[in-house]
Coordinates of N, CA and C in Angstrom, one line a residue:
V401 N 0.9 -1.2 0.0 CA 0.0 0.0 0.0 C 0.9 1.2 0.0
R402 N 0.7 2.1 -1.0 CA 1.5 3.3 -1.1 C 0.6 4.4 -1.7
F403 N 0.4 5.5 -0.9 CA -0.5 6.6 -1.3 C -1.9 6.0 -1.5
G404 N -2.4 5.2 -0.4 CA -3.7 4.7 -0.5 C -4.2 4.3 0.8
T405 N -5.4 3.7 0.9 CA -6.0 3.2 2.1 C -6.4 1.8 2.0
L406 N -6.1 1.0 3.0 CA -6.4 -0.4 3.1 C -7.3 -0.6 4.3
D407 N -8.5 -1.2 4.0 CA -9.5 -1.5 5.1 C -9.7 -3.0 5.0
M408 N -9.4 -3.7 6.1 CA -9.7 -5.2 6.2 C -10.3 -5.4 7.5
H409 N -11.6 -5.8 7.6 CA -12.3 -5.9 8.8 C -13.2 -7.2 8.9
G410 N -13.0 -7.9 9.9 CA -13.9 -9.0 10.2 C -14.9 -8.7 11.3
M411 N -15.7 -9.6 11.7 CA -16.7 -9.4 12.7 C -16.0 -9.1 14.0
E412 N -16.4 -8.1 14.7 CA -15.8 -7.7 16.0 C -16.0 -8.8 17.0
R413 N -15.0 -9.2 17.8 CA -15.2 -10.2 18.9 C -15.0 -9.5 20.2
S414 N -15.8 -10.0 21.2 CA -15.7 -9.3 22.5 C -14.4 -9.6 23.2
T415 N -13.9 -10.8 23.0 CA -12.7 -11.3 23.6 C -11.8 -12.1 22.6
T416 N -10.6 -11.7 22.4 CA -9.7 -12.4 21.5 C -8.8 -13.4 22.3
W417 N -8.5 -13.0 23.5 CA -7.8 -14.0 24.3 C -8.1 -13.7 25.8
T418 N -8.0 -14.8 26.6 CA -8.1 -14.7 28.0 C -7.2 -15.7 28.7
E419 N -7.5 -16.1 29.9 CA -6.6 -17.0 30.6 C -7.5 -18.2 31.3
L420 N -6.8 -19.2 31.7 CA -7.5 -20.3 32.4 C -7.8 -19.8 33.8
A421 N -9.0 -20.2 34.3 CA -9.4 -19.9 35.6 C -8.8 -20.9 36.6
T422 N -8.7 -22.2 36.1 CA -8.2 -23.3 36.9 C -7.2 -24.1 36.1
S423 N -6.3 -24.7 36.7 CA -5.3 -25.5 36.0 C -6.0 -26.7 35.3
A424 N -5.4 -27.0 34.1 CA -5.9 -28.1 33.3 C -4.8 -29.2 33.3
A425 N -5.2 -30.4 33.4 CA -4.3 -31.5 33.5 C -4.2 -32.2 32.1
A426 N -3.1 -32.9 31.8 CA -3.1 -33.7 30.6 C -4.2 -34.8 30.7
G427 N -4.9 -34.9 29.6 CA -6.0 -35.8 29.5 C -7.4 -35.1 29.7
D428 N -7.4 -33.9 30.2 CA -8.6 -33.2 30.4 C -9.3 -32.9 29.0
E429 N -10.6 -33.0 29.0 CA -11.4 -32.7 27.8 C -12.1 -31.3 27.8
T430 N -12.0 -30.7 29.0 CA -12.5 -29.3 29.2 C -11.5 -28.4 29.8
I431 N -11.7 -27.1 29.6 CA -10.9 -26.1 30.2 C -11.9 -25.0 30.7
T432 N -11.6 -24.3 31.8 CA -12.4 -23.3 32.4 C -11.7 -21.9 32.2
L433 N -12.4 -21.0 31.7 CA -11.8 -19.6 31.4 C -12.2 -18.7 32.5
N434 N -11.4 -17.6 32.7 CA -11.6 -16.6 33.7 C -12.3 -15.4 33.3
A435 N -12.9 -15.3 32.1 CA -13.6 -14.2 31.6 C -14.6 -14.6 30.6
P436 N -15.7 -13.8 30.4 CA -16.7 -14.1 29.4 C -16.1 -14.0 28.0
V437 N -16.6 -14.9 27.1 CA -16.2 -14.9 25.7 C -17.4 -15.1 24.8
D438 N -17.3 -14.7 23.5 CA -18.3 -15.0 22.6 C -17.9 -16.1 21.6
W439 N -17.1 -17.0 22.1 CA -16.6 -18.1 21.2 C -17.7 -19.2 21.1
V440 N -17.7 -19.9 20.0 CA -18.7 -20.9 19.8 C -18.1 -22.2 19.3
A441 N -18.9 -23.2 19.3 CA -18.4 -24.5 18.9 C -18.0 -24.5 17.4
G442 N -16.9 -25.2 17.1 CA -16.4 -25.2 15.8 C -15.2 -24.2 15.6
E443 N -15.0 -23.3 16.5 CA -13.9 -22.4 16.4 C -12.7 -23.0 17.0
E444 N -11.5 -22.5 16.5 CA -10.2 -23.0 17.0 C -9.6 -22.1 18.0
I445 N -8.9 -22.7 19.0 CA -8.3 -22.0 20.1 C -6.9 -22.5 20.3
I446 N -6.0 -21.8 21.0 CA -4.8 -22.3 21.5 C -4.7 -22.1 23.0
V447 N -4.1 -23.1 23.7 CA -3.8 -23.0 25.1 C -2.3 -23.0 25.3
A448 N -1.8 -21.9 25.8 CA -0.4 -21.6 25.9 C 0.3 -22.6 26.8
T449 N 1.6 -22.9 26.5 CA 2.4 -23.7 27.4 C 2.7 -23.0 28.7
T450 N 2.8 -23.7 29.8 CA 3.2 -23.1 31.1 C 4.4 -23.8 31.6
D451 N 5.1 -24.6 30.8 CA 6.3 -25.2 31.2 C 7.5 -24.6 30.4
Y452 N 8.6 -25.3 30.2 CA 9.7 -24.8 29.5 C 9.8 -25.2 28.1
V453 N 8.8 -25.8 27.6 CA 8.8 -26.3 26.2 C 7.7 -25.6 25.3
S454 N 8.2 -24.8 24.4 CA 7.3 -24.0 23.6 C 6.3 -24.8 22.8
T455 N 6.7 -26.0 22.4 CA 5.8 -26.9 21.6 C 4.7 -27.5 22.4
H456 N 4.6 -27.2 23.7 CA 3.5 -27.7 24.5 C 2.3 -26.8 24.5
T457 N 2.4 -25.7 23.7 CA 1.2 -24.9 23.4 C 0.3 -25.8 22.5
E458 N -1.0 -25.9 22.9 CA -1.9 -26.9 22.2 C -3.0 -26.2 21.4
R459 N -3.2 -26.7 20.2 CA -4.3 -26.1 19.3 C -5.5 -27.1 19.4
R460 N -6.7 -26.6 19.6 CA -7.8 -27.4 19.7 C -9.0 -26.7 19.1
T461 N -10.1 -27.5 18.8 CA -11.3 -27.0 18.3 C -12.4 -27.1 19.4
I462 N -13.2 -26.1 19.6 CA -14.2 -26.1 20.6 C -15.4 -27.0 20.1
S463 N -15.7 -27.9 21.0 CA -16.8 -28.8 20.7 C -18.1 -28.3 21.3
E464 N -18.0 -27.7 22.4 CA -19.2 -27.2 23.1 C -18.8 -26.1 24.1
V465 N -19.7 -25.1 24.4 CA -19.5 -24.1 25.4 C -20.5 -24.3 26.5
L466 N -19.9 -24.5 27.7 CA -20.7 -24.8 28.9 C -20.4 -23.8 30.0
G467 N -20.9 -24.0 31.2 CA -20.5 -23.2 32.3 C -21.3 -21.9 32.4
T468 N -20.8 -21.0 33.2 CA -21.5 -19.7 33.4 C -20.9 -18.7 32.5
A469 N -21.6 -17.5 32.4 CA -21.1 -16.4 31.5 C -19.8 -15.9 32.0
A470 N -19.6 -15.9 33.4 CA -18.4 -15.3 34.0 C -17.2 -16.3 33.8
N471 N -17.5 -17.6 33.9 CA -16.4 -18.6 33.8 C -16.9 -19.7 32.8
P472 N -16.8 -19.4 31.5 CA -17.2 -20.4 30.5 C -16.3 -21.7 30.6
I473 N -16.9 -22.8 30.3 CA -16.2 -24.1 30.2 C -16.2 -24.5 28.7
L474 N -15.1 -24.7 28.2 CA -15.0 -25.2 26.8 C -14.7 -26.7 26.7
R475 N -15.5 -27.4 26.0 CA -15.3 -28.8 25.7 C -14.4 -28.9 24.5
L476 N -13.3 -29.6 24.5 CA -12.4 -29.7 23.4 C -12.6 -30.9 22.5
N477 N -12.3 -30.8 21.3 CA -12.5 -32.0 20.3 C -11.6 -33.1 20.7
T478 N -10.4 -32.9 21.3 CA -9.6 -34.0 21.7 C -8.9 -33.6 23.1
P479 N -8.7 -34.5 24.0 CA -8.1 -34.2 25.3 C -6.7 -33.5 25.1
L480 N -6.4 -32.8 26.2 CA -5.1 -32.1 26.2 C -4.0 -33.1 26.4
D481 N -2.8 -32.8 25.7 CA -1.7 -33.7 25.8 C -0.8 -33.3 27.0
F482 N -0.9 -32.1 27.4 CA 0.0 -31.5 28.5 C -0.8 -30.8 29.5
S483 N -0.2 -30.6 30.7 CA -0.8 -29.8 31.8 C -0.6 -28.3 31.5
H484 N -1.5 -27.5 32.0 CA -1.4 -26.1 31.8 C -1.8 -25.4 33.2
F485 N -0.9 -24.7 33.7 CA -1.1 -24.2 35.1 C -1.9 -22.9 35.1
A486 N -2.7 -22.7 36.2 CA -3.4 -21.5 36.4 C -3.6 -21.4 38.0
G487 N -3.0 -20.3 38.5 CA -3.1 -20.2 40.0 C -2.3 -19.0 40.5
I488 N -2.2 -18.9 41.8 CA -1.4 -17.8 42.4 C -0.4 -18.4 43.3
E489 N 0.9 -18.1 43.1 CA 2.0 -18.5 43.9 C 2.3 -17.4 44.9
N490 N 2.4 -17.9 46.2 CA 2.7 -16.9 47.3 C 4.1 -17.1 47.7
Y491 N 4.8 -15.9 47.9 CA 6.2 -15.9 48.3 C 6.2 -14.9 49.5
G492 N 5.9 -15.3 50.7 CA 5.9 -14.4 51.8 C 4.7 -13.5 51.7
A493 N 5.0 -12.2 51.7 CA 3.9 -11.2 51.5 C 3.6 -10.9 50.1
E494 N 4.4 -11.4 49.2 CA 4.2 -11.2 47.8 C 3.5 -12.4 47.1
S495 N 2.7 -12.1 46.1 CA 2.1 -13.2 45.3 C 2.2 -12.8 43.9
I496 N 2.2 -13.9 43.1 CA 2.3 -13.8 41.6 C 1.2 -14.6 41.0
E497 N 0.4 -14.0 40.2 CA -0.7 -14.7 39.5 C -0.1 -15.2 38.2
M498 N -0.2 -16.5 37.9 CA 0.3 -17.1 36.7 C -0.8 -18.0 36.1
R499 N -1.1 -17.7 34.9 CA -2.2 -18.5 34.2 C -1.9 -18.7 32.8
A500 N -2.2 -19.8 32.2 CA -2.0 -20.1 30.8 C -3.0 -19.2 30.0
E501 N -2.4 -18.6 29.0 CA -3.3 -17.8 28.1 C -4.1 -18.7 27.1
V502 N -5.3 -18.4 26.8 CA -6.1 -19.1 25.8 C -6.5 -18.1 24.8
G503 N -6.1 -18.4 23.5 CA -6.4 -17.4 22.4 C -7.3 -18.0 21.4
L504 N -8.1 -17.1 20.8 CA -9.0 -17.5 19.7 C -8.3 -17.3 18.4
L505 N -8.2 -18.4 17.6 CA -7.6 -18.3 16.3 C -8.6 -17.9 15.2
T506 N -9.8 -18.3 15.3 CA -10.8 -18.2 14.2 C -11.3 -16.8 14.1
R507 N -11.4 -16.3 12.8 CA -12.1 -15.1 12.5 C -12.9 -15.4 11.2
N508 N -13.9 -14.5 10.9 CA -14.7 -14.8 9.8 C -14.2 -14.3 8.5
V509 N -13.1 -13.5 8.5 CA -12.4 -13.0 7.3 C -11.0 -13.6 7.4
L510 N -10.6 -14.3 6.3 CA -9.3 -15.0 6.2 C -8.4 -14.4 5.1
F511 N -7.2 -14.0 5.5 CA -6.2 -13.5 4.6 C -5.1 -14.5 4.6
R512 N -4.8 -15.2 3.5 CA -3.8 -16.3 3.6 C -3.0 -16.4 2.4
G513 N -1.8 -17.1 2.5 CA -1.0 -17.5 1.4 C -1.6 -18.7 0.7
D514 N -0.8 -19.3 -0.2 CA -1.2 -20.5 -0.9 C -1.2 -21.7 0.0
P515 N -2.4 -22.3 0.3 CA -2.4 -23.4 1.2 C -1.7 -24.7 0.7
E516 N -1.4 -24.7 -0.6 CA -0.7 -25.9 -1.1 C 0.8 -25.7 -1.1
T517 N 1.4 -24.5 -1.2 CA 2.8 -24.3 -1.3 C 3.4 -23.5 -0.2
S518 N 2.7 -22.7 0.5 CA 3.3 -21.7 1.4 C 4.1 -22.4 2.5
A519 N 3.5 -23.4 3.1 CA 4.2 -24.1 4.2 C 5.4 -24.8 3.8
K520 N 5.3 -25.5 2.6 CA 6.5 -26.2 2.1 C 7.7 -25.2 1.7
N521 N 7.3 -24.1 1.2 CA 8.4 -23.1 0.8 C 8.6 -22.0 1.8
Q522 N 7.8 -22.0 2.9 CA 7.9 -21.0 3.9 C 7.8 -19.6 3.2
F523 N 6.9 -19.5 2.3 CA 6.7 -18.3 1.5 C 5.2 -18.0 1.5
G524 N 4.8 -17.0 2.3 CA 3.3 -16.7 2.4 C 3.0 -15.3 2.0
A525 N 1.7 -15.0 2.2 CA 1.2 -13.6 1.9 C 1.8 -12.6 2.9
H526 N 1.8 -11.3 2.4 CA 2.2 -10.3 3.4 C 1.5 -9.0 3.0
I527 N 1.4 -8.1 4.0 CA 0.9 -6.8 3.8 C 2.0 -5.8 4.2
M528 N 2.3 -4.8 3.3 CA 3.3 -3.8 3.6 C 2.7 -2.4 3.3
V529 N 2.8 -1.5 4.3 CA 2.4 -0.2 4.2 C 3.6 0.7 4.2
H530 N 3.8 1.5 3.1 CA 5.0 2.3 3.0 C 4.8 3.5 2.2
S531 N 5.2 4.7 2.7 CA 5.0 5.9 2.0 C 5.9 7.0 2.6
P532 N 5.9 8.2 2.1 CA 6.7 9.2 2.7 C 6.2 9.7 4.1
G533 N 5.0 9.3 4.5 CA 4.5 9.7 5.8 C 3.4 10.7 5.6
D534 N 3.1 11.6 6.6 CA 2.1 12.6 6.5 C 0.7 11.9 6.3
E535 N 0.5 10.7 6.8 CA -0.8 10.0 6.7 C -1.1 9.8 5.2
S536 N -0.1 9.7 4.4 CA -0.4 9.5 2.9 C -0.8 8.0 2.6
S537 N -0.5 7.1 3.6 CA -1.0 5.7 3.5 C -1.7 5.4 4.8
I538 N -2.9 4.8 4.7 CA -3.6 4.4 5.9 C -4.0 2.9 5.8
A539 N -3.8 2.2 6.9 CA -4.2 0.8 6.9 C -4.9 0.5 8.2
R540 N -6.1 0.1 8.1 CA -7.0 -0.2 9.2 C -7.3 -1.7 9.1
I541 N -6.8 -2.5 10.0 CA -6.9 -4.0 10.0 C -7.5 -4.5 11.3
S542 N -8.6 -5.1 11.3 CA -9.2 -5.5 12.5 C -10.0 -6.8 12.4
Y543 N -9.8 -7.6 13.4 CA -10.6 -8.9 13.6 C -10.6 -9.8 12.3
I544 N -9.4 -9.9 11.7 CA -9.2 -10.9 10.6 C -8.2 -11.9 11.0
E545 N -8.2 -13.0 10.3 CA -7.3 -14.1 10.5 C -6.3 -14.2 9.4
L546 N -5.0 -14.2 9.8 CA -3.9 -14.3 8.8 C -3.2 -15.6 8.9
N547 N -3.2 -16.4 7.9 CA -2.7 -17.8 7.9 C -1.8 -18.0 6.7
D548 N -0.7 -18.7 6.9 CA 0.3 -18.9 5.9 C 0.8 -17.6 5.4
V549 N 1.4 -16.8 6.2 CA 1.8 -15.5 5.9 C 3.3 -15.3 6.3
G550 N 3.9 -14.2 5.8 CA 5.3 -13.9 6.0 C 6.2 -14.8 5.1
Q551 N 7.4 -14.3 4.8 CA 8.3 -15.0 3.9 C 9.6 -15.2 4.5
A552 N 10.0 -16.4 4.8 CA 11.2 -16.7 5.6 C 12.4 -16.1 5.0
F553 N 13.2 -15.5 5.9 CA 14.5 -15.0 5.6 C 14.5 -13.9 4.6
Q554 N 13.3 -13.3 4.3 CA 13.2 -12.2 3.3 C 13.0 -10.9 4.1
L555 N 13.9 -10.0 4.0 CA 13.8 -8.7 4.7 C 12.6 -8.0 4.3
G556 N 11.8 -7.5 5.3 CA 10.6 -6.7 5.1 C 9.4 -7.5 4.7
R557 N 9.4 -8.8 4.6 CA 8.2 -9.5 4.1 C 7.6 -10.2 5.4
Y558 N 6.9 -9.3 6.1 CA 6.2 -9.8 7.3 C 4.7 -9.8 7.1
P559 N 4.0 -10.5 7.9 CA 2.5 -10.6 7.8 C 1.8 -9.2 7.7
I560 N 2.1 -8.4 8.7 CA 1.6 -7.0 8.7 C 2.8 -6.1 9.0
H561 N 3.1 -5.2 8.1 CA 4.3 -4.4 8.1 C 4.1 -2.9 7.8
Y562 N 4.3 -2.1 8.8 CA 4.2 -0.6 8.6 C 5.7 -0.2 8.6
H563 N 6.1 0.4 7.5 CA 7.5 0.7 7.3 C 7.8 2.2 7.0
M564 N 8.5 2.8 8.0 CA 9.1 4.1 7.8 C 8.0 5.1 7.3
I565 N 6.9 5.2 8.0 CA 5.9 6.2 7.6 C 5.5 7.2 8.6
G566 N 6.3 7.3 9.7 CA 6.1 8.3 10.7 C 4.8 8.2 11.5
T567 N 4.1 9.3 11.7 CA 2.9 9.3 12.4 C 1.7 8.7 11.7
V568 N 1.0 7.8 12.4 CA -0.1 7.1 11.7 C -1.3 7.0 12.7
N569 N -1.8 8.2 13.0 CA -3.0 8.2 13.9 C -4.2 7.6 13.4
K570 N -4.3 7.5 12.0 CA -5.5 7.0 11.4 C -5.5 5.5 11.2
S571 N -4.3 4.8 11.5 CA -4.2 3.4 11.2 C -4.3 2.6 12.5
Y572 N -4.6 1.3 12.4 CA -4.6 0.4 13.6 C -4.6 -1.0 13.2
V573 N -4.2 -1.9 14.2 CA -4.1 -3.3 14.0 C -4.8 -3.9 15.3
I574 N -6.0 -4.3 15.2 CA -6.8 -4.6 16.4 C -7.5 -5.9 16.3
G575 N -7.4 -6.8 17.2 CA -8.2 -8.0 17.3 C -8.0 -9.1 16.3
N576 N -6.8 -9.0 15.7 CA -6.5 -10.0 14.6 C -5.9 -11.2 15.2
C577 N -5.8 -12.3 14.4 CA -5.0 -13.5 14.7 C -4.0 -13.8 13.6
V578 N -2.8 -13.9 13.9 CA -1.7 -14.3 12.9 C -1.2 -15.7 13.3
H579 N -1.3 -16.7 12.5 CA -0.7 -18.0 12.8 C -0.1 -18.6 11.6
N580 N 0.8 -19.5 11.8 CA 1.6 -20.1 10.7 C 2.2 -19.0 9.9
S581 N 3.1 -18.3 10.6 CA 3.8 -17.2 10.0 C 5.3 -17.6 9.8
Y582 N 5.8 -17.3 8.7 CA 7.2 -17.7 8.4 C 8.2 -16.6 8.6
N583 N 7.7 -15.4 9.1 CA 8.5 -14.3 9.3 C 7.8 -13.3 10.2
R584 N 7.9 -13.4 11.5 CA 7.3 -12.5 12.5 C 5.8 -12.4 12.5
G585 N 5.3 -11.3 13.1 CA 3.9 -11.1 13.2 C 3.4 -9.8 12.7
T586 N 3.5 -8.7 13.6 CA 3.2 -7.4 13.2 C 4.5 -6.6 13.4
T587 N 5.0 -6.0 12.4 CA 6.3 -5.3 12.4 C 6.1 -3.8 12.1
I588 N 6.7 -3.0 13.0 CA 6.7 -1.5 12.8 C 8.1 -0.9 12.9
H589 N 8.4 -0.2 11.8 CA 9.7 0.5 11.7 C 9.5 1.9 11.4
G590 N 10.0 2.8 12.3 CA 9.9 4.2 12.0 C 8.5 4.7 12.0
V591 N 7.7 4.2 13.0 CA 6.2 4.4 13.0 C 5.8 4.9 14.4
H592 N 4.9 5.9 14.5 CA 4.5 6.5 15.7 C 3.0 6.5 15.9
Y593 N 2.5 6.2 17.1 CA 1.1 6.3 17.4 C 0.2 5.2 16.8
L594 N 0.8 4.2 16.2 CA 0.0 3.1 15.7 C -0.6 2.3 16.8
R595 N -1.9 2.0 16.8 CA -2.5 1.2 17.8 C -2.5 -0.3 17.4
V596 N -1.8 -1.1 18.2 CA -1.7 -2.5 18.0 C -2.2 -3.2 19.3
M597 N -3.5 -3.7 19.2 CA -4.2 -4.1 20.4 C -5.0 -5.4 20.2
H598 N -5.0 -6.2 21.3 CA -5.9 -7.4 21.4 C -5.7 -8.4 20.3
N599 N -4.4 -8.5 19.8 CA -4.1 -9.5 18.7 C -3.6 -10.8 19.3
V600 N -3.7 -11.9 18.6 CA -3.3 -13.2 19.0 C -2.2 -13.6 17.9
Y601 N -1.1 -14.1 18.4 CA 0.0 -14.6 17.5 C 0.3 -16.0 17.9
Y602 N 0.4 -16.9 16.9 CA 0.7 -18.3 17.3 C 1.5 -18.9 16.1
S603 N 2.5 -19.7 16.5 CA 3.3 -20.4 15.5 C 4.0 -19.5 14.5
A604 N 4.8 -18.6 15.0 CA 5.4 -17.6 14.1 C 7.0 -17.8 14.3
M605 N 7.6 -17.7 13.1 CA 9.1 -17.7 13.1 C 9.6 -16.3 13.5
G606 N 10.4 -16.2 14.5 CA 10.9 -14.9 14.9 C 10.0 -14.2 15.9
H607 N 10.3 -13.0 16.3 CA 9.4 -12.3 17.3 C 8.1 -11.9 16.6
N608 N 7.2 -11.6 17.5 CA 5.8 -11.2 17.0 C 5.5 -9.8 17.0

């Protein structure tokens, strides 16, 4: 995008990620969340690892939503392979709240690379916003799903990339999900006042 405006918007979601209310053990078929969500059966989620192995983050499909509005219980399509901690650790007068994050992957608008070749070649779709500045390029991206994105080892080829455009009060990146990225997540270089909020990133090469 250069000297133009990009608008990409999916259906707004009330919650894009939250945390576990209680610990989940390996073999559990349900998890309890600590905040209300508008997630429904058939949508995909991730449950973040709480140990030292990054690959213990687990991807599942919601089979059913149970429980109360305040603490929804999600039934998963397959049991968990690993345990995920949620609780408060006390150290004398100090306490630390530690809970596995649970993120929603599904959005109703999908921006993706080639499903047949992107993963094999680590070469996916990407969005780049670049101009001399002065709000001459605007990109408003909200509540969409980006899959098979980014291009491995290619400088500047990131899923969402705002590059050297100064002040961008009119642009934002809100509520999206980036997964299966071969080069980072959202990248900002020489950019000021961009709002990057409530996004979920999963399975990305490099930082997010």
